[in-house]
Every structure is written in structure tokens, then in C-alpha cells.
Short mmCIF file of C-alpha atoms and ligand atoms in Angstrom, two decimals:
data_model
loop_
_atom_site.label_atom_id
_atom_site.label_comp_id
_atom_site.label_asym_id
_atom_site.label_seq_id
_atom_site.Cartn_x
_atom_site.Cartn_y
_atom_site.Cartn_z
CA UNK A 1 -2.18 40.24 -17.68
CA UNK A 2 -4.75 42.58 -18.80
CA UNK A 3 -8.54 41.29 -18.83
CA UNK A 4 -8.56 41.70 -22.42
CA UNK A 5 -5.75 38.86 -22.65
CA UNK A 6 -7.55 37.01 -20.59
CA UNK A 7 -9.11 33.68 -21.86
CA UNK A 8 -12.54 33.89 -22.25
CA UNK A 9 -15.15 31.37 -20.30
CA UNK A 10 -17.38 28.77 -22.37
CA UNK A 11 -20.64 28.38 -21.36
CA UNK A 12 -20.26 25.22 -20.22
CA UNK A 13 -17.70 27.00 -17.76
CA UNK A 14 -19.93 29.87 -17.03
CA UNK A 15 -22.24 26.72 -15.71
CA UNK A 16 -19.56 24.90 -13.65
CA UNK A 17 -18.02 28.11 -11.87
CA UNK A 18 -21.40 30.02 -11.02
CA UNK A 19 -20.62 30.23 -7.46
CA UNK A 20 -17.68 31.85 -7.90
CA UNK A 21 -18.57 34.01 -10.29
CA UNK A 22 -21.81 35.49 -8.21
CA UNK A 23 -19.05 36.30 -5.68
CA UNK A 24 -17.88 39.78 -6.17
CA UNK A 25 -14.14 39.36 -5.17
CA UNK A 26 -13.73 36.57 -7.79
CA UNK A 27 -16.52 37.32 -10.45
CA UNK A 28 -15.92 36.79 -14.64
CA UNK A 29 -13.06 38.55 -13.96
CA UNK A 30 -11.35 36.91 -11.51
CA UNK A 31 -12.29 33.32 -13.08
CA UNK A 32 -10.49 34.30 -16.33
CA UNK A 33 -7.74 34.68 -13.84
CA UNK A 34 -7.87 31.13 -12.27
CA UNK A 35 -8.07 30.00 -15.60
CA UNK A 36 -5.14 31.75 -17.42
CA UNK A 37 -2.97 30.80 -14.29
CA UNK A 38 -0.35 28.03 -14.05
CA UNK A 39 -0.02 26.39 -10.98
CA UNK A 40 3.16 23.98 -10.22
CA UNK A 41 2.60 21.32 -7.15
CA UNK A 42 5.51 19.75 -5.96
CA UNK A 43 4.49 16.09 -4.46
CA UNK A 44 1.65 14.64 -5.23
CA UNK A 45 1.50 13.42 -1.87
CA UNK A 46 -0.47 14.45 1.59
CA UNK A 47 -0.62 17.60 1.17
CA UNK A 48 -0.51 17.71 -2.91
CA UNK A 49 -4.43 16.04 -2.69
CA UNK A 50 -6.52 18.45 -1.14
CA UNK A 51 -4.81 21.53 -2.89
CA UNK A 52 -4.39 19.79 -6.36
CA UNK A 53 -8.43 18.87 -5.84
CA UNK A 54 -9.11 22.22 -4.76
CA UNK A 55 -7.54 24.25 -7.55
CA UNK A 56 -8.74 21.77 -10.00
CA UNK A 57 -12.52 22.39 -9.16
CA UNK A 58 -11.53 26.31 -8.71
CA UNK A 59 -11.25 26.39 -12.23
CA UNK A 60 -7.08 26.88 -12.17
CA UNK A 61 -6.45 26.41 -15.82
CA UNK A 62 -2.92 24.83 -15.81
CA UNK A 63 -2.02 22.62 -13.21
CA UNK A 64 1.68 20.55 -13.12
CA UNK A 65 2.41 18.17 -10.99
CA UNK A 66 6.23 16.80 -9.89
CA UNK A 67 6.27 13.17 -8.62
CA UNK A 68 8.06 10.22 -8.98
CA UNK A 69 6.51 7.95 -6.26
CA UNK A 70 4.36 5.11 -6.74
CA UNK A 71 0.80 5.06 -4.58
CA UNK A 72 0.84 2.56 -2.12
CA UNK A 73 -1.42 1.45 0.74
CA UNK A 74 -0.21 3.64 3.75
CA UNK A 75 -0.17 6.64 1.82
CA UNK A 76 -4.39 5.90 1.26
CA UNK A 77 -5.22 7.27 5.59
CA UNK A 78 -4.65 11.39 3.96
CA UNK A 79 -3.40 11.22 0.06
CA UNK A 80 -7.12 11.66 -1.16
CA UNK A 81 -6.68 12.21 -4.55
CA UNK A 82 -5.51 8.37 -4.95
CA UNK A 83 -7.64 5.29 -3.75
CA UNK A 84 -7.49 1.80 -3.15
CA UNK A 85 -7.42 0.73 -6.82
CA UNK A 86 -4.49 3.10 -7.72
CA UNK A 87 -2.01 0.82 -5.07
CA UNK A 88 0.72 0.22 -7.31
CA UNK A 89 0.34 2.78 -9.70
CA UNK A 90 2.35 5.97 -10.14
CA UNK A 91 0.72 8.90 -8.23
CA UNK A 92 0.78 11.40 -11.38
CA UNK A 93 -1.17 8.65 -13.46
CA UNK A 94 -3.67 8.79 -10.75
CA UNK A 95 -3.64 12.00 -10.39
CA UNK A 96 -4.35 13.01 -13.58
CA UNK A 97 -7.70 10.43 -13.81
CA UNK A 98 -8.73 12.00 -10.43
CA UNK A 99 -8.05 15.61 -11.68
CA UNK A 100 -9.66 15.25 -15.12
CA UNK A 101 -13.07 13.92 -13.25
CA UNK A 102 -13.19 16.41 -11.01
CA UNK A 103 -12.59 19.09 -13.67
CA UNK A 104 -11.84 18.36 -17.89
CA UNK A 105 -11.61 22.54 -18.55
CA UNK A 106 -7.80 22.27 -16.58
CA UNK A 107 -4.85 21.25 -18.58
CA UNK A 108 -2.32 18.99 -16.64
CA UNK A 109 1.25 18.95 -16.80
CA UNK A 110 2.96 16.02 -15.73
CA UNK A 111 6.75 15.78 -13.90
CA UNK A 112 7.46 12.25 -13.36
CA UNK A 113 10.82 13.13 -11.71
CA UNK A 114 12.43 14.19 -8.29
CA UNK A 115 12.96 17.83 -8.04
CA UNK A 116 16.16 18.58 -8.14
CA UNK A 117 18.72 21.66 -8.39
CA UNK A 118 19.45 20.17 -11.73
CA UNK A 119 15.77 20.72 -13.62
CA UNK A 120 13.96 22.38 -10.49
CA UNK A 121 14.74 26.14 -12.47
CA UNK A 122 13.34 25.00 -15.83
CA UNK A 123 10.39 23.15 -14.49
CA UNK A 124 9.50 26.14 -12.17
CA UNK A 125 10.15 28.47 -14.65
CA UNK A 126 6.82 27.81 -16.70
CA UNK A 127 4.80 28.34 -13.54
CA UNK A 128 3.41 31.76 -12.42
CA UNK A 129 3.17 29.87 -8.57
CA UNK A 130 4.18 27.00 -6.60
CA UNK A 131 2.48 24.63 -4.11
CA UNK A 132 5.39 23.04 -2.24
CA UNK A 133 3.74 19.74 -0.76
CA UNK A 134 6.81 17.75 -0.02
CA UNK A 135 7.87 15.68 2.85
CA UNK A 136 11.56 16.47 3.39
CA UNK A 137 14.19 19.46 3.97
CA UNK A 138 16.17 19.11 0.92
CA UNK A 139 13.42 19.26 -1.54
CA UNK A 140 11.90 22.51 0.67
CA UNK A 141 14.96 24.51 0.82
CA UNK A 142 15.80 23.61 -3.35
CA UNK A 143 11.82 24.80 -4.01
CA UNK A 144 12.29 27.36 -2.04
CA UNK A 145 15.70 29.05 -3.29
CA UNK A 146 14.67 28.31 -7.34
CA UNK A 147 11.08 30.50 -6.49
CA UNK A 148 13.37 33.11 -4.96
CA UNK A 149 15.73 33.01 -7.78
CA UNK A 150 12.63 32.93 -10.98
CA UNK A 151 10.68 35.33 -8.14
CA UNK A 152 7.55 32.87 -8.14
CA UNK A 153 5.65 32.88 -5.17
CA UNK A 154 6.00 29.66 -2.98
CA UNK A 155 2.68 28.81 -1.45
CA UNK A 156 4.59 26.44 2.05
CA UNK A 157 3.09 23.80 4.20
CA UNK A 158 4.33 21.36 6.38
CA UNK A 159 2.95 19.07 8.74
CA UNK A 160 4.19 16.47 11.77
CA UNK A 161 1.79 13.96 13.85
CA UNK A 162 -1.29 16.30 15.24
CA UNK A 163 0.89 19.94 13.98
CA UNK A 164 1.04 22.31 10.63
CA UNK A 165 2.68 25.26 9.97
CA UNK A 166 1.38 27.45 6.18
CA UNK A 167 2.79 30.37 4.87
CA UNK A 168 3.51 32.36 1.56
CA UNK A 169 7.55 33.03 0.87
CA UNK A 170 9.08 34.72 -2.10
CA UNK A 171 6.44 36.80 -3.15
CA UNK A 172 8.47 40.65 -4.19
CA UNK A 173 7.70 41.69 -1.00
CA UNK A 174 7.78 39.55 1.39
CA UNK A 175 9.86 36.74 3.22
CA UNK A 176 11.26 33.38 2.38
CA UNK A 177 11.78 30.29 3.64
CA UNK A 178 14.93 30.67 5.01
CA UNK A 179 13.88 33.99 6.35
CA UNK A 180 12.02 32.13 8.68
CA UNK A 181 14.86 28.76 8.84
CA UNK A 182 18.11 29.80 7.92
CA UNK A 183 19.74 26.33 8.13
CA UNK A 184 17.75 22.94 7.96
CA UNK A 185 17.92 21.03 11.51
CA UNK A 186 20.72 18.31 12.09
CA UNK A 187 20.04 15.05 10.21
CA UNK A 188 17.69 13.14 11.85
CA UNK A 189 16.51 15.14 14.66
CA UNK A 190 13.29 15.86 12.78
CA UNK A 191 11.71 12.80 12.52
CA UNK A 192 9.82 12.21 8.56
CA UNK A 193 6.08 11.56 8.89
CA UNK A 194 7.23 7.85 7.87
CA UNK A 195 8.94 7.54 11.46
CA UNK A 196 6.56 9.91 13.48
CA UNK A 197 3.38 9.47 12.32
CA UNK A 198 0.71 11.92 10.78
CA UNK A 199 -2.73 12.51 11.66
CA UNK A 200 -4.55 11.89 8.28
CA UNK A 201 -6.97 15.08 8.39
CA UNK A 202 -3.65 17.35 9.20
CA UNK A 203 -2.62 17.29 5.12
CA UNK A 204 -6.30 17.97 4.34
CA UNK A 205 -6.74 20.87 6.74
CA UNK A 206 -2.96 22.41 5.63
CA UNK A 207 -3.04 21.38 1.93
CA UNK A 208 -6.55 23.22 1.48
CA UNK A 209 -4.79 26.56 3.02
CA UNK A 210 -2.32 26.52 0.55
CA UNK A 211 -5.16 26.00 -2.14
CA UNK A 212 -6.60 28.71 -0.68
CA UNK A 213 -3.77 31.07 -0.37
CA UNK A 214 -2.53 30.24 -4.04
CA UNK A 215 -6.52 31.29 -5.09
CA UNK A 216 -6.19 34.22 -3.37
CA UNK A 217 -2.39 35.27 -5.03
CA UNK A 218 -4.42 34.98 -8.28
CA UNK A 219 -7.13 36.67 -7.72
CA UNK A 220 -5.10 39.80 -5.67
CA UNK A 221 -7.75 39.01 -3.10
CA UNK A 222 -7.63 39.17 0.90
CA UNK A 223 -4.61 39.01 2.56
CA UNK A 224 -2.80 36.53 1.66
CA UNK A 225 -0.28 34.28 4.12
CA UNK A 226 2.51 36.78 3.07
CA UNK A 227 5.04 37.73 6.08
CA UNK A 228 3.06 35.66 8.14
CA UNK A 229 3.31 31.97 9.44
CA UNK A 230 0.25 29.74 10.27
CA UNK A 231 0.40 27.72 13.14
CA UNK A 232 -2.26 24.66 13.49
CA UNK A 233 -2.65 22.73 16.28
CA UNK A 234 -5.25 20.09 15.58
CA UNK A 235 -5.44 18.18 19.11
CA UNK A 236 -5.65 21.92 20.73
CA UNK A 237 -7.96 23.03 17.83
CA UNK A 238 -6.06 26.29 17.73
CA UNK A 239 -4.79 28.59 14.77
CA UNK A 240 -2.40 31.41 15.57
CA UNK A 241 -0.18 33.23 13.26
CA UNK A 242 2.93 34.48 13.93
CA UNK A 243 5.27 37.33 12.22
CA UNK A 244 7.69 36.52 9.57
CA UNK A 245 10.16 38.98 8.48
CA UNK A 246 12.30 39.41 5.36
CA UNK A 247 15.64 38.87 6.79
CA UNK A 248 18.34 41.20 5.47
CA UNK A 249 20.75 38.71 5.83
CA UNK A 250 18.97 36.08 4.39
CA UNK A 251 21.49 34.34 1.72
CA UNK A 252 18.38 33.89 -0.12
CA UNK A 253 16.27 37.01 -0.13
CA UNK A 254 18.53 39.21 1.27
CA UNK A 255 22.34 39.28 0.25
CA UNK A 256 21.06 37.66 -2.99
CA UNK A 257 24.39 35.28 -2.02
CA UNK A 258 22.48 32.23 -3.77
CA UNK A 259 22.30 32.83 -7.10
CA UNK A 260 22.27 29.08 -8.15
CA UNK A 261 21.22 26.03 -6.72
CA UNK A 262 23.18 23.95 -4.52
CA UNK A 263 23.80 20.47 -3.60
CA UNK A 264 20.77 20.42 -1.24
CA UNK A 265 21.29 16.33 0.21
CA UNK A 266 24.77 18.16 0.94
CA UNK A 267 23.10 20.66 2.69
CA UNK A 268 20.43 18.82 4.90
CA UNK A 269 23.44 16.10 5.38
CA UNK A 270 20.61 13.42 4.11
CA UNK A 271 22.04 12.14 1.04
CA UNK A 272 25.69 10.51 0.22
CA UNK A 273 28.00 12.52 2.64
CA UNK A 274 25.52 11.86 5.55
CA UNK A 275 27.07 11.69 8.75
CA UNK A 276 25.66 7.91 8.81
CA UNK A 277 26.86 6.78 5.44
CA UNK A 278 30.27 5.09 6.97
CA UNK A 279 28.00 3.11 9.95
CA UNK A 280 28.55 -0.28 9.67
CA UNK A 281 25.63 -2.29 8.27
CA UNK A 282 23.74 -5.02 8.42
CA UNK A 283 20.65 -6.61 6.10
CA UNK A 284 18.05 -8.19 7.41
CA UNK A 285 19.58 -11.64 5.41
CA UNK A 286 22.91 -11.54 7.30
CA UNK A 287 21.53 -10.81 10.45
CA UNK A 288 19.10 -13.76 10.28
CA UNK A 289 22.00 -15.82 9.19
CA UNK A 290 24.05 -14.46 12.24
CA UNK A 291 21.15 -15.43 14.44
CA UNK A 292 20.16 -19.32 13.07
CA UNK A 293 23.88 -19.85 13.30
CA UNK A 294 23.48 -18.83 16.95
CA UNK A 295 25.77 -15.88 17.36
CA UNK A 296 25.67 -14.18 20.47
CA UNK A 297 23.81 -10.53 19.83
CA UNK A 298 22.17 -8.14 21.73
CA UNK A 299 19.66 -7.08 19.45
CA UNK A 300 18.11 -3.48 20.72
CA UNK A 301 14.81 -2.24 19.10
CA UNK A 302 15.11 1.72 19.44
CA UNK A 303 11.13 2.23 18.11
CA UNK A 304 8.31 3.50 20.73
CA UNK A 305 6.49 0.69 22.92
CA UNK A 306 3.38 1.48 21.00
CA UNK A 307 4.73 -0.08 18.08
CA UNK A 308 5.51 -3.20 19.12
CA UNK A 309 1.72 -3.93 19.15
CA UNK A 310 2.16 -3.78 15.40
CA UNK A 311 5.69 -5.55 14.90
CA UNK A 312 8.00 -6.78 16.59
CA UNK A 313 11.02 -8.91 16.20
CA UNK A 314 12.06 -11.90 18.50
CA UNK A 315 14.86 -11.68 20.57
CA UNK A 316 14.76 -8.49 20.24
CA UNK A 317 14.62 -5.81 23.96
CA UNK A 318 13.39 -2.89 23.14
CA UNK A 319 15.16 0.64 24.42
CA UNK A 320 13.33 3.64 22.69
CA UNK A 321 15.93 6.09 20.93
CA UNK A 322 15.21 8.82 23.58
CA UNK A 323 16.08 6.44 26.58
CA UNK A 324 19.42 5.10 24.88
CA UNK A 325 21.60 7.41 26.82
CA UNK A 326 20.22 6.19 30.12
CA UNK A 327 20.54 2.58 29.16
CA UNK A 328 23.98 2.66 28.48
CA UNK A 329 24.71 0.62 31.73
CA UNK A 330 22.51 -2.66 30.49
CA UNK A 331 24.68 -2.65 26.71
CA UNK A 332 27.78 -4.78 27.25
CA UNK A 333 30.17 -3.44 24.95
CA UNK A 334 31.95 -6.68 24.68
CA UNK A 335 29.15 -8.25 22.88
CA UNK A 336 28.21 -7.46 19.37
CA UNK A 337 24.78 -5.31 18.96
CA UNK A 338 22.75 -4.70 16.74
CA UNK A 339 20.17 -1.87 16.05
CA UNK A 340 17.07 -1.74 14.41
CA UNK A 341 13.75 0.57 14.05
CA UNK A 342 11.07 0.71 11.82
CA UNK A 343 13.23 1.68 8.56
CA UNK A 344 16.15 2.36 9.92
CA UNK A 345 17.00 6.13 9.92
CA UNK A 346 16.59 5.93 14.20
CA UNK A 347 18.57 2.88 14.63
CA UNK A 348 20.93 4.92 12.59
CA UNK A 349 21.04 7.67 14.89
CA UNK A 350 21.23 4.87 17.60
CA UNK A 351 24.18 3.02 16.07
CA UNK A 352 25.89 6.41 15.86
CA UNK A 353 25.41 7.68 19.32
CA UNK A 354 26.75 3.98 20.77
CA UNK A 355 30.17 4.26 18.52
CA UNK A 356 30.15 8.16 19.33
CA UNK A 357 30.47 6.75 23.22
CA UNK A 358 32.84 4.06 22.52
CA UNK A 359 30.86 1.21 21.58
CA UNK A 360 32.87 -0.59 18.51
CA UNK A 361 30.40 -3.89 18.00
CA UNK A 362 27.43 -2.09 16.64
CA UNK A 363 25.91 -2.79 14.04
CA UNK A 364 22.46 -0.89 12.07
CA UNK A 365 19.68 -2.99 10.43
CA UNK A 366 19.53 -0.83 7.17
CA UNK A 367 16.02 -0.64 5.79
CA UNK A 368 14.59 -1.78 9.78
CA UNK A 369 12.20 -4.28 10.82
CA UNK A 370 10.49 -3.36 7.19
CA UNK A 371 13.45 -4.89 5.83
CA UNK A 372 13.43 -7.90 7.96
CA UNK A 373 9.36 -8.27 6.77
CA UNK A 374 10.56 -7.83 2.94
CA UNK A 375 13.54 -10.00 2.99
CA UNK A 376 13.25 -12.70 5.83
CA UNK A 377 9.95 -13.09 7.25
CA UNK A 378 6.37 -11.70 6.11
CA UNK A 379 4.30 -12.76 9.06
CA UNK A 380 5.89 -9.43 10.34
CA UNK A 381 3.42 -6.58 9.59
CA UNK A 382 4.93 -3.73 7.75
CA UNK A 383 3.65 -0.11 8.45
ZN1 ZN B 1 14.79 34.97 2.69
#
């Protein structure tokens, strides 16, 4: 856009954006910039907070925001935008009260919807960048193939317990995401933030790169995050980068072999299809039934020791999901077991790997001891 195209600042902008526009890298011109930008964040979530915040108060003119999820109280130790009187309401209506506080000169765009490869092109489409804040592989790989596609830069950050990774894919130059991961990791094997845990300041520290590094795509400024991958290890308190280079073979960026989105649950083996779909099941109803009726069942908690000082179920012995092969000797397969973990994507993995050795009597608690808490008894502490 030329500077003449630009929108022009108010004076009641001029006010707001001073320090920004004494600095000579951004100055009036670069602030028209923030402001005729469009910014898309996907999940309004951990890492969605801090960068949404951050643009906002940049001065970003157009910010959208793609969420379907409802705030509730765990989310409250790192999704800052939202706070304790938002439990229960949807995250883009708080959002949007946050957002219009912090700054009422940025127009916001709500998606109340899961991105998916049916709408992800039309919603991106409208954006000149992307802020991908979301929590899971499918979601990352369909963001990331659909900014590849529309060639809209993908500002990338994820984060596990105490560790982040940032970059910048699908800029014209540079690298993408599956550059850098070709094919997601097996289902499972990665636990979600919900099973591992997540240091609260991690999102903050990693969602205010990618506010940074989207800034700095608008503005031309610096060098951005592009062919590059931040590493940050908070309990180390060390930042490294490593290289990231376009792969020629990449389907994505290189061969141009996607051309249209693709089943992506398919593809991460997390949705219908999953490799756990046809384990047998039990709810936490039947399986209270089973046990006041007195059925014999060896009922195996796969969770870490740690966190049965938060929940636990009675009856229950617990054998973390790591030890399970070693344990094999104390599971009688004549009896009939049962599984469980917190929400029951480990138990899952658990129930698998017992029938994958020959065990025939397993069973999985779907929805874990979280389940049990909802449906059967509430003294149990949910988490
Ligand atoms: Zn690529």
C-alpha cells in the first residue's frame, strides 16, 4: 500500500500512539501501517491473550478473532485477556470487551467457529497475516497449508509445560510449517497442555513474540522470525534459534502438491478414524454400576503420582502410562480392567497398548476421572 492510501491518524490517535511514533523505525508512517493492517488470530486462548492485547494497544487496526470455546476457570492461570467474571462466557465475547478497553480505534472481527478446511480459506482470505495460537496438530497444519495456499504469512507458536518454540512460515520467501514437520507425530504421543501441564507465563512470553514478529512483518522492520525457529526454555532461561529451511520437497511450499485442504483429524489420526475410536468403552455411570454391584475389576489409574494429590479414585492402583509395559506381570488378564486418566486420551493409549499385547478384558473410562467427577461423584476435584 502506498502511504498516500494509507489511513490517516486522528488526533486522539496521534495522542495514544506517541511512543511509537517518536520511534524512527515505526514513526507516522509506520502507524498508518499498523492501522491499515488486518490481523487474523486463531484461538483466543493462551497464547491468543498476550498477542491479541499486544496488537490491540499497537494500534493494529483490524483484528479477527476464531474461537468457539467457552472461558472457564483453568484456562484463567495464562489466558489473560479473560478473567474471573467471564467463567462461562464465550471467549470472543470477552475478548472483544477486553480488546475494546484496551484500545476503541481497532475494529474487531469475530469467528465464533472451529477452523476448519471447510471456511479456514475464506476466513483467512480477508487477512493480510495470521497469529496461529492454537493448541492442537490438526488445526496447525490446516492454518498452516490455507496461509501457504492465500500466501499470508503465518506468525507460529507453540508451547508444552516449561518449553516454546516461535517462528514465521509462509512468508514468499521463506519456510513453512511443514518445512520444519513434515508429518504431525503419532496420535497421542504428544501430550495436549490439558494432559501435560503448562507453565502459565510460557503463553505470555511466546504469544508476545508472535505480537512482536507480526508488528515487525507490518512495519518491514528488523528481522523478522523468517527461516528461523525460536527455541525457549523457561526453567533454563535460555533462547536459541535454530535454522529453518524451505524444503524443496515440502508438499506444501515446495512441490505445491497441496493445492486444497485436506481432512486434517484424518491426518493427525485425532478425529473419527482414530486408531482408538473402536476401544471398548466405558462411562463413568456403568462403571460405578459395575463396581456397587461388586464386580471383580482391576481398575489401573495410568496418570503421574503427583496427581493423585489432586484426585484420585478409590479402588483404584495407580501404574503411570510410561511404566505400563513393565507392569505387565501384576495385570491378570483373566480379570476384567479398566483404565482411566485424567480425561481419558492416556488411558486410551493404555487400553490400546494392553489389547495390542493380548489383553481382551480392557476396558477405557472415556472422558477420565473428570468424567467420573461430572457424572458420579463431585467431591472428586476436577483439574
Ligand atoms: Zn513448506
Amino acid at each position: 500500500m502506498t502511504t498516500a492510501a494509507l489511513p490517516e491518524l486522528s488526533p486522539a490517535e496521534l495522542r495514544r500512539y506517541s511512543r511509537h511514533l517518536i520511534l524512527p523505525d515505526v514513526a507516522i508512517g509506520g502507524q498508518r501501517r499498523l492501522k491499515a493492517a488486518r490481523v487474523l488470530l486463531v484461538g483466543a486462548g493462551g497464547l491468543g491473550s498476550p498477542a491479541a492485547l499486544y496488537l490491540a494497544a499497537a494500534g493494529v487496526g483490524t483484528l479477527g478473532l476464531v474461537d468457539f470455546d467457552v472461558v472457564d476457570a483453568s484456562n484463567l492461570q495464562r489466558q489473560i485477556m479473560h478473567g474471573t467474571r467471564d467463567i462461562g462466557r464465550s471467549k470472543l465475547a470477552s475478548a472483544r470487551d477486553r480488546l475494546a478497553d484496551i484500545n476503541p480505534h481497532v475494529r474487531l472481527e469475530s469467528h465464533e467457529t472451529r477452523l476448519t478446511a471447510a471456511n479456514a480459506l475464506e476466513i483467512i482470505a480477508g487477512y493480510d497475516l495470521v497469529v496461529d495460537g492454537t493448541d492442537n496438530f490438526a488445526t496447525r497444519y490446516l492454518t498452516n497449508d490455507a496461509c501457504v495456499i492465500l500466501g499470508k504469512p503465518n506468525v507460529y507458536a507453540s508451547i508444552f509445560r516449561f518449553e516454546g518454540q516461535a517462528s514465521v512460515f509462509a512468508t514468499s520467501d521463506g519456510p513453512c510449517y511443514r518445512c520444519l514437520f513434515r508429518e504431525p507425530p503419532p496420535p497421542g504421543l504428544v501430550p495436549s497442555c490439558a494432559e501435560g501441564g503448562v507453565l502459565g507465563v510460557l503463553p505470555g512470553l511466546l504469544g508476545t513474540i508472535q505480537a512482536t514478529e507480526a508488528i515487525k512483518v507490518i512495519l518491514g522492520a528488523g528481522d523478522a522470525l523468517i527461516g528461523r525457529l525460536l527455541l525457549v526454555d523457561a526453567l533454563g532461561a535460555r533462547f536459541r534459534t535454530v535454522t529453518v529451511r524451505r524444503d524443496p520437497a515440502c508438499p506444501a511450499c515446495g512441490t505445491g502438491e497441496i493445492r486444497e485442504l485436506i481432512d486434517y483429524d484424518q491426518f493427525c489420526g485425532t478425529g473419527v478414524g482414530d486408531t482408538t475410536a473402536d476401544l471398548p468403552q466405558i462411562t463413568a455411570t456403568e462403571l460405578a454400576a459395575r463396581l456397587r454391584r461388586g464386580d471383580d475389576i482391576d481398575l489401573i489409574d495410568v496418570r503421574e503420582a503427583h496427581e493423585l494429590d489432586i484426585a484420585r479414585l478409590d479402588g483404584a492402583r495407580l501404574i503411570p502410562l510410561a511404566q505400563l509395559p513393565t507392569a505387565l506381570h501384576t495385570i491378570d488378564s483373566a480379570r476384567d480392567v479398566v483404565v482411566f486418566c485424567k480425561s481419558g486420551s492416556r488411558s486410551a493409549a493404555a487400553a490400546s497398548h494392553l489389547r495390542s499385547v493380548g489383553y481382551r478384558r480392557v476396558w477405557n473410562l472415556r472422558g477420565g476421572i473428570t468424567a467420573w467427577s461430572n457424572e458420579v461423584d463431585p467431591d472428586v476435584a476436577t483439574y
